[in-house]
Amino acid sequence: MKDYAKLSIEEHRKNKGKLEIISKFPLNNRDELSIAYTPGVAAPCLLIVKDVREALNLTSMKSTVAVITDGSSVLGLGNIGPVAALPVMEGKCALFKRFANLDAVPIVLGTQDTEEIISAIKAIAPTFGGINLEDISAPRCFEIEERLKKELEIPVMHDDQHGTAIVVLAGLINALKVTGKKKENVKVVVNGAGAAGIAITKLVHLYGFIDIIMCDSKGIIHKDRDDLTKEKIEILKITNSDNKNGNLSEAVVGADIFIGVSKGNVINSDDVKRMREGAIIFAMANPTPEITPEEAQSGGASIFATGRSDLPNQVNNSLVFPGIFRGAIDARVSKITDQMKLASAEALSNLVKNPNPEKIIPGPFDEGVMESVAKAVMDASEK
Amino acid sequence: MKDYAKLSIEEHRKNKGKLEIISKFPLNNRDELSIAYTPGVAAPCLLIVKDVREALNLTSMKSTVAVITDGSSVLGLGNIGPVAALPVMEGKCALFKRFANLDAVPIVLGTQDTEEIISAIKAIAPTFGGINLEDISAPRCFEIEERLKKELEIPVMHDDQHGTAIVVLAGLINALKVTGKKKENVKVVVNGAGAAGIAITKLVHLYGFIDIIMCDSKGIIHKDRDDLTKEKIEILKITNSDNKNGNLSEAVVGADIFIGVSKGNVINSDDVKRMREGAIIFAMANPTPEITPEEAQSGGASIFATGRSDLPNQVNNSLVFPGIFRGAIDARVSKITDQMKLASAEALSNLVKNPNPEKIIPGPFDEGVMESVAKAVMDASEK
């Protein structure tokens, strides 16, 4: 693998960050100034005063998405704070432009207080056509997203939850096709009960998976534990109906599917051997997956996917968020619904014409990825 | 004059707003994705964790300025709210890029509550290298700016106050040269006691003008009035030492300089005739000045300046704000000081090699405008 760390530092230093904000209007003489700025600019302002919807036609608002973090849970790096999170947010904004032609603004917040975050985002919201919450730690991320969805009239999505859940479901749909398994019959273990794990569990349940067990760092989440957060208690309504307990290795015995959104090297080839024939492993911890490709292979896994760009089957939410926001904004919906998420996952899985162990999910540069997801969102909005 | 209103609406509609946010990094294959985003992006993040100053080298933060309004006092349009203010904010951002190569983000706030505005701006501040407050009505603008200057470590400037004050002072310096008057001897009347009027009065006083009278919509501000805001009471310390009273027409009798930052057609040629020989008129209300060029001329004014781009001597803060922020950011100062403002005004006035009644102030496209102001700020920061 190339030394991406070194290359990335070099490029960031050379360019001083990744984003640039340019004018679509020429500004080379007094006439052009008078059109873009005073006195001409008063006229579009007055049209918006008369009808606020004109802002969608006369400003960049509609195509502008805020990518907002408090820096509390960035990549696999943890709580590195807002300023150190900026390179990631700028990267996400660059991807929004590249894949969906949306103009995305990174916003990093100098507070990790739930109420202050909600107030600040509500205050700046009239600027934007959509809000992508990013890398905010659980459990605060749940309340922040929930409240903003309720209180704002523009699409709000915490990508670590729903972007990840959608792309995982897309991959699972094809993994089932490849292995000939059925969602109604398979046993799923989700390891990691943070933002991604909770959202994945909810979405795959909604899609029709029935037997799901969730683990956190203490092992299987079951109803006799006294250390569960509100969200983990809630998730018991749709998981672990037999109230099993035990550690992760015990959880995966007889499982068909392992989904890791936790940390590196938590299972090994022996664990995989104890899974059912045709084991499906999504080991998405970054940069070190929950199990190496070699261990998964020697354990006999049929499908192996990770979050890494240097391995086959990269399950990455960059396949999802550009199309989700493009579709939601173009359809002018105020909420991203569960139906839109399910439709996006199906659309994404359908893009892979011949699913096989090496290809269960489109690559980021495959044709039609953003468009398919956007169309799925728009179609679902009309139902 | 061209129909800028019509042209502006057409251009805004065609382009759907004025700004676009682009990536400086290419994103055309997996390698480039891995450098701009995961996994490579973790490396610059970690450098910033170690030393937060690295954000200046590795992100776009340093060159990024927020242009923030609550829409409470936009152009001459008044309190049109945040969304209708967007075309103006986008215009200002376009000018920041054009004249200072700064990447400016429009932020419009869905609140006009002083404390909520301060909290929201403090929350998002770690994103930016500087904050340009814009079109926030008096008297809230004074407290908002004051508090943010105290509580943030990046330059904060309310441009309606200080940008305007600096460009007015620059024009006055050359107007004095042209008319052979001295700042110590002239009598100044400032009409309009909002953000701009208060800031102009303070800055010209600081520069050495002694005899200043300020008027608001009720006439001369004097100490026997019982309807004065905190700021107007404060301004009496440096104005109207003889405690004159009367209306605006009475105030301008015998004055050398009239500075209007109020509304159209408040004085006429008779008023100008009652001023001293060599009267200097800055009639800056937009779009209709305090007095027409014809009336000013027939009253015998020696110097006539407005805020309009279609007349000579356009006194416009777009001459100032790009260089102020460029200089403050390049010098890495945390505050824009009075010394920087005075130095900027002098630098701007010095750019006009042969001041004359038709040219007391540079034009927006004159060479060296931004650079001279930026240099003045940087030089003043070292003193």
mmCIF file of C-alpha atoms in Angstrom, chain B residues 89-222:
data_model
loop_
_atom_site.group_PDB
_atom_site.id
_atom_site.type_symbol
_atom_site.label_atom_id
_atom_site.label_comp_id
_atom_site.label_asym_id
_atom_site.label_seq_id
_atom_site.Cartn_x
_atom_site.Cartn_y
_atom_site.Cartn_z
ATOM 1 C CA MET B 89 -23.894 38.078 1.763
ATOM 2 C CA GLU B 90 -23.031 35.987 -1.280
ATOM 3 C CA GLY B 91 -22.041 39.192 -3.065
ATOM 4 C CA LYS B 92 -19.769 40.175 -0.233
ATOM 5 C CA CYS B 93 -18.203 36.703 -0.304
ATOM 6 C CA ALA B 94 -17.652 37.004 -4.053
ATOM 7 C CA LEU B 95 -15.859 40.323 -3.448
ATOM 8 C CA PHE B 96 -13.677 38.766 -0.748
ATOM 9 C CA LYS B 97 -12.493 36.191 -3.289
ATOM 10 C CA ARG B 98 -12.097 38.671 -6.140
ATOM 11 C CA PHE B 99 -10.185 41.310 -4.229
ATOM 12 C CA ALA B 100 -8.350 39.425 -1.466
ATOM 13 C CA ASN B 101 -8.350 35.774 -2.557
ATOM 14 C CA LEU B 102 -10.071 34.914 0.710
ATOM 15 C CA ASP B 103 -12.643 32.121 0.774
ATOM 16 C CA ALA B 104 -15.724 33.606 2.345
ATOM 17 C CA VAL B 105 -18.788 31.709 3.546
ATOM 18 C CA PRO B 106 -22.145 33.438 3.871
ATOM 19 C CA ILE B 107 -23.921 32.557 7.111
ATOM 20 C CA VAL B 108 -27.418 33.891 7.727
ATOM 21 C CA LEU B 109 -28.873 33.521 11.190
ATOM 22 C CA GLY B 110 -32.421 32.552 12.051
ATOM 23 C CA THR B 111 -32.390 34.650 15.211
ATOM 24 C CA GLN B 112 -32.134 38.358 16.008
ATOM 25 C CA ASP B 113 -31.561 37.802 19.718
ATOM 26 C CA THR B 114 -28.226 39.239 20.838
ATOM 27 C CA GLU B 115 -27.284 36.361 23.126
ATOM 28 C CA GLU B 116 -28.330 33.685 20.655
ATOM 29 C CA ILE B 117 -26.314 35.389 17.916
ATOM 30 C CA ILE B 118 -23.234 35.589 20.116
ATOM 31 C CA SER B 119 -23.563 31.932 21.176
ATOM 32 C CA ALA B 120 -24.041 30.697 17.625
ATOM 33 C CA ILE B 121 -21.074 32.646 16.279
ATOM 34 C CA LYS B 122 -18.856 31.507 19.140
ATOM 35 C CA ALA B 123 -19.910 27.910 18.470
ATOM 36 C CA ILE B 124 -18.965 27.989 14.776
ATOM 37 C CA ALA B 125 -15.886 30.216 15.171
ATOM 38 C CA PRO B 126 -13.240 27.423 15.192
ATOM 39 C CA THR B 127 -14.035 26.931 11.494
ATOM 40 C CA PHE B 128 -12.805 30.354 10.423
ATOM 41 C CA GLY B 129 -9.788 32.630 10.143
ATOM 42 C CA GLY B 130 -11.901 35.756 10.598
ATOM 43 C CA ILE B 131 -15.473 36.912 11.070
ATOM 44 C CA ASN B 132 -17.067 39.736 9.101
ATOM 45 C CA LEU B 133 -20.307 40.827 10.749
ATOM 46 C CA GLU B 134 -22.654 42.395 8.244
ATOM 47 C CA ASP B 135 -25.904 44.316 8.178
ATOM 48 C CA ILE B 136 -26.795 43.845 11.840
ATOM 49 C CA SER B 137 -28.857 46.732 13.162
ATOM 50 C CA ALA B 138 -27.809 49.173 15.874
ATOM 51 C CA PRO B 139 -27.624 49.114 18.819
ATOM 52 C CA ARG B 140 -27.330 45.288 18.962
ATOM 53 C CA CYS B 141 -24.423 45.358 16.519
ATOM 54 C CA PHE B 142 -22.267 47.216 19.053
ATOM 55 C CA GLU B 143 -22.660 44.674 21.827
ATOM 56 C CA ILE B 144 -22.406 41.684 19.480
ATOM 57 C CA GLU B 145 -19.136 42.915 18.011
ATOM 58 C CA GLU B 146 -17.707 43.998 21.360
ATOM 59 C CA ARG B 147 -18.433 40.678 23.023
ATOM 60 C CA LEU B 148 -17.138 38.583 20.130
ATOM 61 C CA LYS B 149 -13.934 40.625 19.956
ATOM 62 C CA LYS B 150 -13.408 39.955 23.636
ATOM 63 C CA GLU B 151 -14.275 36.285 23.574
ATOM 64 C CA LEU B 152 -12.718 35.067 20.303
ATOM 65 C CA GLU B 153 -9.086 34.795 19.264
ATOM 66 C CA ILE B 154 -9.672 35.608 15.591
ATOM 67 C CA PRO B 155 -10.308 39.004 13.972
ATOM 68 C CA VAL B 156 -13.953 40.071 14.176
ATOM 69 C CA MET B 157 -15.169 43.201 12.386
ATOM 70 C CA HIS B 158 -18.609 44.644 11.819
ATOM 71 C CA ASP B 159 -18.007 46.072 8.374
ATOM 72 C CA ASP B 160 -20.943 48.482 8.378
ATOM 73 C CA GLN B 161 -19.201 50.228 11.239
ATOM 74 C CA HIS B 162 -15.506 50.062 10.625
ATOM 75 C CA GLY B 163 -15.229 49.432 6.897
ATOM 76 C CA THR B 164 -17.416 52.459 6.349
ATOM 77 C CA ALA B 165 -15.538 54.575 8.905
ATOM 78 C CA ILE B 166 -12.184 53.769 7.328
ATOM 79 C CA VAL B 167 -13.230 54.571 3.774
ATOM 80 C CA VAL B 168 -14.914 57.803 4.909
ATOM 81 C CA LEU B 169 -11.789 58.887 6.754
ATOM 82 C CA ALA B 170 -9.671 58.062 3.687
ATOM 83 C CA GLY B 171 -11.929 60.252 1.570
ATOM 84 C CA LEU B 172 -11.915 63.067 4.133
ATOM 85 C CA ILE B 173 -8.118 63.122 4.305
ATOM 86 C CA ASN B 174 -7.991 63.842 0.566
ATOM 87 C CA ALA B 175 -10.969 66.202 0.697
ATOM 88 C CA LEU B 176 -9.042 68.299 3.227
ATOM 89 C CA LYS B 177 -6.012 68.312 0.919
ATOM 90 C CA VAL B 178 -8.121 69.460 -2.023
ATOM 91 C CA THR B 179 -9.890 72.230 -0.090
ATOM 92 C CA GLY B 180 -6.851 73.271 1.954
ATOM 93 C CA LYS B 181 -8.696 72.743 5.214
ATOM 94 C CA LYS B 182 -7.205 71.352 8.444
ATOM 95 C CA LYS B 183 -8.735 68.599 10.542
ATOM 96 C CA GLU B 184 -8.155 70.641 13.728
ATOM 97 C CA ASN B 185 -10.227 73.556 12.429
ATOM 98 C CA VAL B 186 -13.093 72.068 10.492
ATOM 99 C CA LYS B 187 -16.625 71.661 11.719
ATOM 100 C CA VAL B 188 -18.126 68.233 10.915
ATOM 101 C CA VAL B 189 -21.775 67.195 10.926
ATOM 102 C CA VAL B 190 -22.542 63.468 10.854
ATOM 103 C CA ASN B 191 -26.163 62.667 10.058
ATOM 104 C CA GLY B 192 -27.293 59.175 11.061
ATOM 105 C CA ALA B 193 -26.459 57.654 14.436
ATOM 106 C CA GLY B 194 -26.609 53.992 13.471
ATOM 107 C CA ALA B 195 -23.722 51.578 13.139
ATOM 108 C CA ALA B 196 -21.899 53.598 10.464
ATOM 109 C CA GLY B 197 -22.472 57.060 11.972
ATOM 110 C CA ILE B 198 -21.215 56.093 15.405
ATOM 111 C CA ALA B 199 -18.129 54.358 14.022
ATOM 112 C CA ILE B 200 -17.312 57.227 11.622
ATOM 113 C CA THR B 201 -17.583 59.750 14.432
ATOM 114 C CA LYS B 202 -15.306 57.748 16.706
ATOM 115 C CA LEU B 203 -12.684 57.164 14.008
ATOM 116 C CA VAL B 204 -12.501 60.737 12.679
ATOM 117 C CA HIS B 205 -12.300 61.973 16.277
ATOM 118 C CA LEU B 206 -9.457 59.565 16.914
ATOM 119 C CA TYR B 207 -7.736 60.821 13.766
ATOM 120 C CA GLY B 208 -7.822 64.366 15.130
ATOM 121 C CA PHE B 209 -11.046 66.020 14.023
ATOM 122 C CA ILE B 210 -12.214 68.098 16.987
ATOM 123 C CA ASP B 211 -15.500 69.830 16.209
ATOM 124 C CA ILE B 212 -18.083 67.159 15.456
ATOM 125 C CA ILE B 213 -21.848 67.292 15.761
ATOM 126 C CA MET B 214 -23.974 64.213 15.342
ATOM 127 C CA CYS B 215 -27.625 64.193 14.305
ATOM 128 C CA ASP B 216 -30.198 61.438 14.338
ATOM 129 C CA SER B 217 -33.752 61.490 12.997
ATOM 130 C CA LYS B 218 -34.729 63.811 15.874
ATOM 131 C CA GLY B 219 -32.020 66.379 15.145
ATOM 132 C CA ILE B 220 -28.817 67.258 16.973
ATOM 133 C CA ILE B 221 -27.766 64.815 19.680
ATOM 134 C CA HIS B 222 -27.280 66.887 22.840
#
